[in-house]
Coordinates of C-alpha atoms in Angstrom, one line a residue:
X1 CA -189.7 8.2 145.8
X2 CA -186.6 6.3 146.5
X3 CA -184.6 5.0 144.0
X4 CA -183.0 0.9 144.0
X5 CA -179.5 1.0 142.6
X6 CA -176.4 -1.7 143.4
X7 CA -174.0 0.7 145.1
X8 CA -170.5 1.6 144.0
X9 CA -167.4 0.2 145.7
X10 CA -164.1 1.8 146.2
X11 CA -160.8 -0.1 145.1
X12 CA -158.3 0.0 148.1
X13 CA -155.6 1.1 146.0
X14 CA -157.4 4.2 144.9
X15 CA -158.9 5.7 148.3
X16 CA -161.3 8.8 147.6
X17 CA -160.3 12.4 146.9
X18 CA -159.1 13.0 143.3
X19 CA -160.5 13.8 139.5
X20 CA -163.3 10.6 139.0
X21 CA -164.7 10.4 135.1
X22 CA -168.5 9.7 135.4
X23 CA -169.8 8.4 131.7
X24 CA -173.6 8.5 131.8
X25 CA -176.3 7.3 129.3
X26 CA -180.0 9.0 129.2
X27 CA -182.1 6.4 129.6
X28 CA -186.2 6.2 128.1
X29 CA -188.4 7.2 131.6
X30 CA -189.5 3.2 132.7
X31 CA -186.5 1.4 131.2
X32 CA -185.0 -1.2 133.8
X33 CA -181.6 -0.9 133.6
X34 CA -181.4 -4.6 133.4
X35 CA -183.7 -4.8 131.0
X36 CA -181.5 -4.3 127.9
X37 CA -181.0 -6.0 124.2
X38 CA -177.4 -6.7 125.5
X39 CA -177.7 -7.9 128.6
X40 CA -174.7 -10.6 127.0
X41 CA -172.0 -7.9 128.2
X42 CA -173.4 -7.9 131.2
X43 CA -170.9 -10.2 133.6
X44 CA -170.1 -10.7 136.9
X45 CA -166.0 -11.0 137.3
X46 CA -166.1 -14.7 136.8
X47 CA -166.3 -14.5 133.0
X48 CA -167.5 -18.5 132.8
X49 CA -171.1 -16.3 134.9
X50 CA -173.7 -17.1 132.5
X51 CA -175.2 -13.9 131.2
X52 CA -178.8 -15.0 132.2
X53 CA -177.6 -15.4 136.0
X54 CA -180.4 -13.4 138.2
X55 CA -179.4 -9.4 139.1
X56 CA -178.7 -9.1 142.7
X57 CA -175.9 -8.6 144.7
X58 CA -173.1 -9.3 142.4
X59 CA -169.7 -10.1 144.8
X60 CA -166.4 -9.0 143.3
X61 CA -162.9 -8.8 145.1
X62 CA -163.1 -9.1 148.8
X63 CA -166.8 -9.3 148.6
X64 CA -167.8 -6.3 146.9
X65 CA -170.0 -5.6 144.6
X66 CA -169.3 -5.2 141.2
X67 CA -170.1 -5.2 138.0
X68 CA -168.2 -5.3 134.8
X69 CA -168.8 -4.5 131.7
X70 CA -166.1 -6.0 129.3
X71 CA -165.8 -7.4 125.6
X72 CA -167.1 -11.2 125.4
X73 CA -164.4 -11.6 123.1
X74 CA -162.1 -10.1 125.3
X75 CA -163.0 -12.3 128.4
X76 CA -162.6 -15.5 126.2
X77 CA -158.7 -14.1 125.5
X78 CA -158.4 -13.2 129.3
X79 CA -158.0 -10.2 129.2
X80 CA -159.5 -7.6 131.5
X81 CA -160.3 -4.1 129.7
X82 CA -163.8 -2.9 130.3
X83 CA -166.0 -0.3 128.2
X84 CA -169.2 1.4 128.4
X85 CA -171.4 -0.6 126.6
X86 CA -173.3 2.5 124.2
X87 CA -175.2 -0.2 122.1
X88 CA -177.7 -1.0 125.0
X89 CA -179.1 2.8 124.8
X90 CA -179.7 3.3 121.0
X91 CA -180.3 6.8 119.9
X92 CA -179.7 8.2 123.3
X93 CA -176.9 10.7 123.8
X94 CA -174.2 10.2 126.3
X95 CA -172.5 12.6 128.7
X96 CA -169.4 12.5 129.7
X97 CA -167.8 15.1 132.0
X98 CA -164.9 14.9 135.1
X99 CA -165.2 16.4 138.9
X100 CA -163.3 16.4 142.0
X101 CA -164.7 14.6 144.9
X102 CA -163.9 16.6 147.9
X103 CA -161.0 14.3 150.3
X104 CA -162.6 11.9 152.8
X105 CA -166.1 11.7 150.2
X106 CA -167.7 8.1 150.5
X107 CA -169.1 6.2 147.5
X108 CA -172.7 7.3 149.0
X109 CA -171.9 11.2 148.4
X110 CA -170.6 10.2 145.0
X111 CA -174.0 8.7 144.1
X112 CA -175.9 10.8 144.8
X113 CA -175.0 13.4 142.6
X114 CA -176.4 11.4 139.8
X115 CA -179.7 12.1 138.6
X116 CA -182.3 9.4 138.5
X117 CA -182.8 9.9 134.4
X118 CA -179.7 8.8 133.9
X119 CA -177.2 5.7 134.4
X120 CA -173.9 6.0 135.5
X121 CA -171.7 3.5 133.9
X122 CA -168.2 3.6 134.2
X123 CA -166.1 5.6 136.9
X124 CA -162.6 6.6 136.6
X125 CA -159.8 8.0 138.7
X126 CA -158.1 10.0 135.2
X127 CA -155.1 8.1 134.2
X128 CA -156.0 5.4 136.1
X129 CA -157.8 1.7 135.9
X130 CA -161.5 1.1 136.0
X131 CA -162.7 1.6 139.7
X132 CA -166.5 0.3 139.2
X133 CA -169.3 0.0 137.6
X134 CA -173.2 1.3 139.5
X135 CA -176.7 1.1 137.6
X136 CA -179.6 2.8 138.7
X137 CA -183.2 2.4 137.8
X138 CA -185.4 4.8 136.1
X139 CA -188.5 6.4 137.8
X140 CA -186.5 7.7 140.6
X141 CA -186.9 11.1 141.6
X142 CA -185.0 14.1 141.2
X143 CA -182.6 15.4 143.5
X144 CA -182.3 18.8 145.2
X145 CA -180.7 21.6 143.1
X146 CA -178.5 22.1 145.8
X147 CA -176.6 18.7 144.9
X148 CA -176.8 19.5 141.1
X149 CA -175.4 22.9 142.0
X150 CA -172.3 21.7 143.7
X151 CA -172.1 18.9 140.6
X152 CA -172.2 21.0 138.3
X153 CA -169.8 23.4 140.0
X154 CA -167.3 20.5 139.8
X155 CA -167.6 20.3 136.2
X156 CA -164.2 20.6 134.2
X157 CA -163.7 20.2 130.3
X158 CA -162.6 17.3 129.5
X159 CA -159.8 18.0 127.8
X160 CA -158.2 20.1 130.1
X161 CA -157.8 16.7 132.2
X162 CA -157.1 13.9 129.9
X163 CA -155.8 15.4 126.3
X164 CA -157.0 13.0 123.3
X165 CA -153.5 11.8 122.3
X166 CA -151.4 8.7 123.5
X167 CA -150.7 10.2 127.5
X168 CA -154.3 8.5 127.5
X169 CA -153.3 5.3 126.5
X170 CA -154.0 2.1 128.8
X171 CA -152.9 -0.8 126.6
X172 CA -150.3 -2.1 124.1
X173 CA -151.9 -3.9 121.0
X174 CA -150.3 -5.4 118.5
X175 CA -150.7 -4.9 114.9
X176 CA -151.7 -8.5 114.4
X177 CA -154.2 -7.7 116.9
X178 CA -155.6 -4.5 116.0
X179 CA -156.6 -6.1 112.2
X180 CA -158.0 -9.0 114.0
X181 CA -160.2 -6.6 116.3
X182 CA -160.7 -4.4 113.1
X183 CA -162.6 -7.2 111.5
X184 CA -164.4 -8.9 114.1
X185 CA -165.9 -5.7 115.3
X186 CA -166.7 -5.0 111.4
X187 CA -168.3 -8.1 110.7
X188 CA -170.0 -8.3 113.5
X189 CA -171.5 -4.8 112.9
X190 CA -172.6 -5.1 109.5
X191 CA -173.8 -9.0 108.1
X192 CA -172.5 -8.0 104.5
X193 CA -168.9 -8.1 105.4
X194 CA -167.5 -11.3 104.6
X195 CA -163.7 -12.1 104.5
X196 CA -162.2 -14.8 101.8
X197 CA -158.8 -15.9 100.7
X198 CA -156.1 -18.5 101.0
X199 CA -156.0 -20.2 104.8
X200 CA -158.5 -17.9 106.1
X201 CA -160.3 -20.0 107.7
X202 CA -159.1 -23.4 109.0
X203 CA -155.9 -22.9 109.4
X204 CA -156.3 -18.5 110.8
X205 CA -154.6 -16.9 108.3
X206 CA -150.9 -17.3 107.4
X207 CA -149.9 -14.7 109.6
X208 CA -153.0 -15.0 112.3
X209 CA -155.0 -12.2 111.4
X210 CA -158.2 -14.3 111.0
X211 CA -157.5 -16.4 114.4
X212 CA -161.2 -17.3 116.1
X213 CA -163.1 -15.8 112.9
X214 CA -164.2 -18.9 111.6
X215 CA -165.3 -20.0 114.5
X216 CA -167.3 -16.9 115.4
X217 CA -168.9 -16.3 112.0
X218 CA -168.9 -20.0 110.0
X219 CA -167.9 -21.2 106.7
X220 CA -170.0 -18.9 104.7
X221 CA -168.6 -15.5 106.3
X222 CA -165.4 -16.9 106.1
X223 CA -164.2 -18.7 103.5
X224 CA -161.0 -20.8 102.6
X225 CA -160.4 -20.1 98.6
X226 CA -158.1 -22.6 96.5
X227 CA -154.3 -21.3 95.2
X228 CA -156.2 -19.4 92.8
X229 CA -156.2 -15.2 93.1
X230 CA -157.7 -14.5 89.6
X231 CA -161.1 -16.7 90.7
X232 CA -161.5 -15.6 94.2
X233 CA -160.6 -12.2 93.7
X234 CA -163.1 -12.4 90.4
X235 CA -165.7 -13.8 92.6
X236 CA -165.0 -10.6 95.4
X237 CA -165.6 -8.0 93.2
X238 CA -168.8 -9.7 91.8
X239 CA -170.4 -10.1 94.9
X240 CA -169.6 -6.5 95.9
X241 CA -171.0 -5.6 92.9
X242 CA -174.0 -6.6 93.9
X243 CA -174.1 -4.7 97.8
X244 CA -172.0 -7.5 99.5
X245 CA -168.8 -5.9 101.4
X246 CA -165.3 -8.9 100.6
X247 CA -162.4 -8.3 102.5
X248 CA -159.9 -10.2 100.6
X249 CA -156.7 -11.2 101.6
X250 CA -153.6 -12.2 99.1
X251 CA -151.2 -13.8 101.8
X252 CA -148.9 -11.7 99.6
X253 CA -149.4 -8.5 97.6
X254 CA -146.8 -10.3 95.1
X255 CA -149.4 -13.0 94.6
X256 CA -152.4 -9.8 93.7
X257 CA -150.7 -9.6 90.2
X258 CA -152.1 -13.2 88.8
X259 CA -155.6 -10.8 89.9
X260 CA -154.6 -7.1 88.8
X261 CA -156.8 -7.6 85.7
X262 CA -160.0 -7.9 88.6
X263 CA -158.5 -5.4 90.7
X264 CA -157.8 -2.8 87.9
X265 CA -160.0 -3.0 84.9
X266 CA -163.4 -4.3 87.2
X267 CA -162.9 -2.8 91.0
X268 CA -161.3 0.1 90.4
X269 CA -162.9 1.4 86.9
X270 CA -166.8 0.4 87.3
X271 CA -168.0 3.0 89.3
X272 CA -166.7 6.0 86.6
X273 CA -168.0 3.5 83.7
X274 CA -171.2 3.2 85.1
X275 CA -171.6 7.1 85.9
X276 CA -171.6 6.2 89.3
X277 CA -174.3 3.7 89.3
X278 CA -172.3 0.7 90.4
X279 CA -170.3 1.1 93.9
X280 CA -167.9 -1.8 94.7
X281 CA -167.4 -1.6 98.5
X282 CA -164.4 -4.5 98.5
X283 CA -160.7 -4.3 100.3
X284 CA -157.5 -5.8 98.9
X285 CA -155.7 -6.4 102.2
X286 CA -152.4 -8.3 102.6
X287 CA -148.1 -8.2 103.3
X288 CA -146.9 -5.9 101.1
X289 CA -143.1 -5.5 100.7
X290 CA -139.9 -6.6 102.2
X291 CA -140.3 -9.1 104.6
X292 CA -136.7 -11.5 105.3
X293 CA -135.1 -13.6 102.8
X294 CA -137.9 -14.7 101.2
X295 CA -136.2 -13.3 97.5
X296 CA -137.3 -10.8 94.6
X297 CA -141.0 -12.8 93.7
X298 CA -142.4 -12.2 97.4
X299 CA -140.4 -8.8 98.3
X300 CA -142.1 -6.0 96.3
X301 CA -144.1 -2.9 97.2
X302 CA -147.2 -2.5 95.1
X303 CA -148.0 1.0 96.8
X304 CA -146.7 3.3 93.7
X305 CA -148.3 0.6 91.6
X306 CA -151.3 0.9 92.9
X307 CA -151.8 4.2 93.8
X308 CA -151.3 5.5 90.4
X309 CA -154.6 4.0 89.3
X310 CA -157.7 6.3 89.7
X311 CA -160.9 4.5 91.4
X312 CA -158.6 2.5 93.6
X313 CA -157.9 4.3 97.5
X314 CA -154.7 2.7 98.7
X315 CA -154.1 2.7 102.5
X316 CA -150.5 1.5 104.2
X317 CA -150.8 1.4 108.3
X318 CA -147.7 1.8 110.6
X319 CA -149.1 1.4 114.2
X320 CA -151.6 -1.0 115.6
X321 CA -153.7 2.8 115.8
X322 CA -152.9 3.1 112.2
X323 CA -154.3 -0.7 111.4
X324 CA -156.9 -0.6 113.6
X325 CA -158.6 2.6 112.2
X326 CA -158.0 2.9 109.1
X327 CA -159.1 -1.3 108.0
X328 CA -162.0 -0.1 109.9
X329 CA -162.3 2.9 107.5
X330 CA -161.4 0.7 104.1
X331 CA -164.2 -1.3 105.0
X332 CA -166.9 0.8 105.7
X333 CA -165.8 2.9 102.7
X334 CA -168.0 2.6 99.2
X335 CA -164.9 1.9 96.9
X336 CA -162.5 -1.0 96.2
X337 CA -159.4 0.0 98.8
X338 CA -155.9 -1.7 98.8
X339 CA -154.7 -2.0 102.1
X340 CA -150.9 -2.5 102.2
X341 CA -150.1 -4.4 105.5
X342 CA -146.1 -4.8 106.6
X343 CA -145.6 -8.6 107.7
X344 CA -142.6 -7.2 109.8
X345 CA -144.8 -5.3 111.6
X346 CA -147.6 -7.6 112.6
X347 CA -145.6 -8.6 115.7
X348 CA -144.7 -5.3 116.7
X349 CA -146.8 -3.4 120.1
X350 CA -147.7 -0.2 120.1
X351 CA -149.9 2.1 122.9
X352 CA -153.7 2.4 122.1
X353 CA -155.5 4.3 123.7
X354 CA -159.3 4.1 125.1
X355 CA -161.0 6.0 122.0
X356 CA -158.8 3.8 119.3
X357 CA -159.9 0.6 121.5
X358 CA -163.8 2.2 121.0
X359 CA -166.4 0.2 118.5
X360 CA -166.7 3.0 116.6
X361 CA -163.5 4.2 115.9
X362 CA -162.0 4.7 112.6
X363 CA -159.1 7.1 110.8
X364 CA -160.2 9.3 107.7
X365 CA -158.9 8.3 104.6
X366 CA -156.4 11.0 102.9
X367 CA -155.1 12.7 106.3
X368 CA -151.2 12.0 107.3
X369 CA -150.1 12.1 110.9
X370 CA -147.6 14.0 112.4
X371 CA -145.6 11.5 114.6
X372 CA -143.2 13.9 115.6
X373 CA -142.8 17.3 115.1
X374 CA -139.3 19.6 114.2
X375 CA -138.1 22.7 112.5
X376 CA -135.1 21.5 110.8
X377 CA -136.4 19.3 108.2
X378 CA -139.5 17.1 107.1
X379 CA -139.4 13.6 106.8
X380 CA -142.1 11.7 104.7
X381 CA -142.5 7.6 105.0
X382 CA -145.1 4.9 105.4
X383 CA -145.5 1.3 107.0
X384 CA -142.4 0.0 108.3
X385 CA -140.5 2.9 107.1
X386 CA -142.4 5.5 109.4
X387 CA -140.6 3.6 112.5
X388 CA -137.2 4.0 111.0
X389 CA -137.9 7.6 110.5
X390 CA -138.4 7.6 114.0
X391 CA -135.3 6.6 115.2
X392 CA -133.3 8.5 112.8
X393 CA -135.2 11.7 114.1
X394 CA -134.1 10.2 117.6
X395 CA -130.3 10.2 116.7
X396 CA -130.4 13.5 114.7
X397 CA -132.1 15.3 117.5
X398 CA -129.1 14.7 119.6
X399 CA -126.6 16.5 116.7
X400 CA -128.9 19.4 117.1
X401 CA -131.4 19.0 114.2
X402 CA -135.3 19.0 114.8
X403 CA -136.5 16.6 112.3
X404 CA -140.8 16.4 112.0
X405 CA -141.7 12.9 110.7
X406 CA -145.0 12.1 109.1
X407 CA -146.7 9.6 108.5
X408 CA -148.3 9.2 105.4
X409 CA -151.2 6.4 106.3
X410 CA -153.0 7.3 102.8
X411 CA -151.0 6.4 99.6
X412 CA -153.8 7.7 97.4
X413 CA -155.6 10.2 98.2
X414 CA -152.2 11.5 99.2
X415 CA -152.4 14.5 102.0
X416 CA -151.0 17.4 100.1
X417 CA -151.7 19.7 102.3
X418 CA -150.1 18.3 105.4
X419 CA -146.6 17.3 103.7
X420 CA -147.0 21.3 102.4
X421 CA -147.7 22.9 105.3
X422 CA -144.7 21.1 106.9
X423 CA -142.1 21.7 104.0
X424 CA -143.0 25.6 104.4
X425 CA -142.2 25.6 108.3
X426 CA -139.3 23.4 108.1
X427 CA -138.0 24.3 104.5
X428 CA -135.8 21.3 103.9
X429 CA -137.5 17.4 102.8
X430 CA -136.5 14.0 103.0
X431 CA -139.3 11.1 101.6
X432 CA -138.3 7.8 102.6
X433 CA -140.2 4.5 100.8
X434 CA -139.0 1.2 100.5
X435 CA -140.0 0.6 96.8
X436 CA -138.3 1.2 93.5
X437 CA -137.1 5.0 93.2
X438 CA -138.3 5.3 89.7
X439 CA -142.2 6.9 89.7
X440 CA -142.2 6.0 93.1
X441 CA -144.4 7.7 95.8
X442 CA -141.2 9.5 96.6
X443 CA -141.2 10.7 93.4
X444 CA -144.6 12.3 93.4
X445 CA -144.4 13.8 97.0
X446 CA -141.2 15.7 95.3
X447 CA -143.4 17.0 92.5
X448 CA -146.2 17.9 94.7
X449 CA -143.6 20.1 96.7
X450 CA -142.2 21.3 93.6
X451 CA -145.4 22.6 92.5
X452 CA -146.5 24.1 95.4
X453 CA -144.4 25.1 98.0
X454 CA -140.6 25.2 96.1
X455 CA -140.0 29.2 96.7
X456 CA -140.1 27.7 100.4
X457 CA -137.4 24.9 99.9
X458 CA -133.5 26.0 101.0
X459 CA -132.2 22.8 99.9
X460 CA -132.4 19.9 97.3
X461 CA -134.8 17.3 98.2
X462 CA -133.6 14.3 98.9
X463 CA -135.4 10.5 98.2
X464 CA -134.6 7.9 100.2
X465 CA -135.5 4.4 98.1
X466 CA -135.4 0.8 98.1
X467 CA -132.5 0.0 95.3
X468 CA -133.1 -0.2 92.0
X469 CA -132.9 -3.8 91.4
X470 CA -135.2 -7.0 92.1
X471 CA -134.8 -8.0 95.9
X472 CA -131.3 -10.0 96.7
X473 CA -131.7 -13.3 98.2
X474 CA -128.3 -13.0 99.9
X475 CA -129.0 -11.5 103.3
X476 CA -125.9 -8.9 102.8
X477 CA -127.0 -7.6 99.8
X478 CA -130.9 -8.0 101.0
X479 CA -130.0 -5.3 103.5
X480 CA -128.4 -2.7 101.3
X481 CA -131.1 -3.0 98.7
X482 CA -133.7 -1.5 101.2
X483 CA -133.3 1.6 103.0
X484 CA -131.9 1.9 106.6
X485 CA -131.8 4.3 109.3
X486 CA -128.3 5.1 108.5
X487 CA -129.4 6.2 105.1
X488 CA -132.2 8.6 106.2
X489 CA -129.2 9.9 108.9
X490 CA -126.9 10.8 106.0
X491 CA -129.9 12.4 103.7
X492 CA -131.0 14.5 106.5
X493 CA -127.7 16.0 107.5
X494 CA -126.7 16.5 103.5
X495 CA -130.3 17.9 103.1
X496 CA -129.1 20.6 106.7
X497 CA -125.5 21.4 104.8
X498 CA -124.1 18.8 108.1
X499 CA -120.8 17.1 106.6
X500 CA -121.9 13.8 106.1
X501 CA -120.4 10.8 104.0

């Protein structure tokens, strides 16, 4: 029985001959392809198509055809990335495996090694930009065992072509942007998740993290609070008391003390009190510490604050990864979470790649990253404090010393394990933080290595700390009151036995 499928065009920049990524998606025996509860992502490249427009011979570039399947929210920003669309096939496993089409291969051959059971959805050249998109319609039938033979004989694992890590990555996304994806995609999942604070709404938060949401979701999903963090932070925690999942923002963490009594005594202790009968699924997210002249009342970190209190998880992100997956995380997680943002950052781009850009993405809460990895000496350090790590691992690799930064991403429950398992390879530690040094997370990483791993240590530990003093207004002395790469230079080559001022 012959099968009726839209065929798959070849981009003239990418002739065949090559490793191709097939994703395909089993399909119910009798589905139409274009028969779908999603049919919305379904577009042809003019993104003003409307969704309803009739299936036929959709043209793309230079009249072929082509069908894409991109983010609506995506094609209202302009942009042009494109993902398989897995909600249109619930409960239906996908397969995803890579080949070599043999040189000189047409789009025909390429076909026809797809089974009539399935759908193919995306094709890839590996490393490379979405070639096309082909659907095919069920009731087809099978094809010779020849053609699977010399399909499957083509098979390769997949990581031994594209390796899970940033090599893959095919966009840069700002922090700004990765929260703002990070709660769109949340909300939009799950009808409970609502977001509230000061300027959320109307005006797109303070810093733009909430730009479009209003729009998207209305007044009752998003909603614009008065100057008042004891009331709407009060009014959070009530309603996720009672199942309801608040996201709510302080546009400062300085500003979350006129609420610490919410945050503390009814967020973070109800669950113990209640022998576990009351969850409060609710995230605290906002700027936390040094921003730029903005003086000691809007400067602090809160993340030694609040990470000594048990029943509170506190989360700080570095990269737009790190934002991206762990808000994700904090908000599908069952207790209150403080997520410490880094205003500096918001701005900043980083590479994401395919599988952080996923729906379904999200970072575990309580594992550390290893952003770079050495022999010499450990660095610890979180938010903005992870990228000057970075570059002072940059300057000290060229004087010889292999410095392995990590990243803490989890404040509380702090990875133990990770920062161990490094001290006892590299045998020297440096924590860098940008709060106050006293009982500072500093401070507890050096217990925890104390405890644990000191027979490992060959030198002193060394804490690198904002200074002990409320934030400076003066912009000279608001520079030597927080940590620098300089300082993390000097702590590093004292901590090696490296002469050092």
């Amino acid at each position: 029985m012959g099968c009726s499928h839209s065929s798959l065009e070849q981009d003239e920049h990418h002739p065949p001959g090559g490793p191709f990524m097939l994703q395909l998606f089993r399909r119910r025996r009798g589905k139409d392809c274009s028969t779908t509860s999603t049919t919305e992502l379904l577009r042809r490249d003019n993104p003003h198509t409307s969704a309803n427009a009739p299936r036929g011979d959709w043209k793309g570039r230079n009249g072929r055809s082509k069908l894409s399947v991109v983010k609506e929210e995506e094609e209202e920003r302009g942009g042009s990335a494109m993902r398989s669309n897995k909600e249109e096939l619930p409960g239906s496993p996908s397969f995803r495996f890579y080949f070599d089409t043999p040189a000189g291969a047409s789009n025909n051959d390429v076909d026809s090694m797809i089974d009539g059971d399935y759908v193919l959805t995306t094709m890839h050249f590996v490393g490379r930009t979405m070639l096309g998109f082909a659907r095919r319609r069920i009731g087809c039938g099978g094809f010779g065992s020849s053609i699977l033979g010399q399909t499957l004989e083509r098979i390769r694992p997949m990581a031994s072509v594209l390796p899970r890590n940033y090599s893959t990555a095919a966009k840069e996304m700002t922090v700004r942007d990765a929260l703002n994806s990070a709660l769109d995609e949340e909300m939009s999942a799950d009808p409970k998740v609502f977001l509230m604070g000061e300027e959320v709404g109307e005006y797109q938060g303070a810093y733009k993290i909430s730009k479009g949401l209003l729009e998207k979701y209305g007044p009752e999903r998003v909603v614009d609070t008065p100057i008042t963090e004891a009331g709407f932070t009060g009014i959070g925690v009530g309603a996720a008391y009672y199942g309801l999942r608040p996201v709510v923002e302080f546009m400062t963490f300085n500003f979350s003390l006129q609420a610490i009594d919410h945050i503390i005594n009814s967020a973070a202790k109800s669950n113990y009190m209640s022998a576990g009968q009351i969850s409060v699924p609710i995230v605290f997210r906002g700027p936390n510490g040094a921003a730029a002249g903005v003086g000691a009342q809007h400067s602090q970190c809160y993340a030694a604050w609040y990470a000594s209190c048990p029943g509170l998880k506190v989360l700080s992100p570095y990269s737009s990864e790190d934002a991206r997956g762990l808000l994700k995380a904090a908000i599908r997680d069952p207790d209150p979470v403080v997520f410490l943002e880094n205003e500096l950052l918001y701005g900043e781009s980083f590479p994401v790649s395919a599988e952080v850009l996923d729906s379904s993405f999200s970072l575990p809460i309580g594992k550390a990253k290893i952003e770079r990895e050495g022999k010499d000496l450990t660095i610890t350090a979180f938010s903005k404090m992870v990228g000057y790590a970075l570059q002072a691992a940059d300057i000290l690799s060229k004087e010889g010393i292999s410095a392995e930064v990590i990243n803490l991403r989890s404040i509380r429950p702090l990875d133990r394990a990770a920062i161990n398992a490094s001290v006892r390879k590299t045998n020297r530690l440096v924590t860098v933080e940008e709060g106050f040094p006293q009982h500072g997370v500093g401070a507890e990483i050096c217990a925890s290595v104390i405890e644990e791993s000191f027979e490992y240590l060959d030198a002193p530990v060394e804490r690198i700390s904002g200074a002990d003093v409320p934030m400076p207004y003066a912009a000279n002395l608001e520079r030597i009151a927080v940590p620098q790469v300089d300082d993390i230079v000097r702590a590093a080559k004292r901590t090696c036995y490296r002469a050092a001022p």
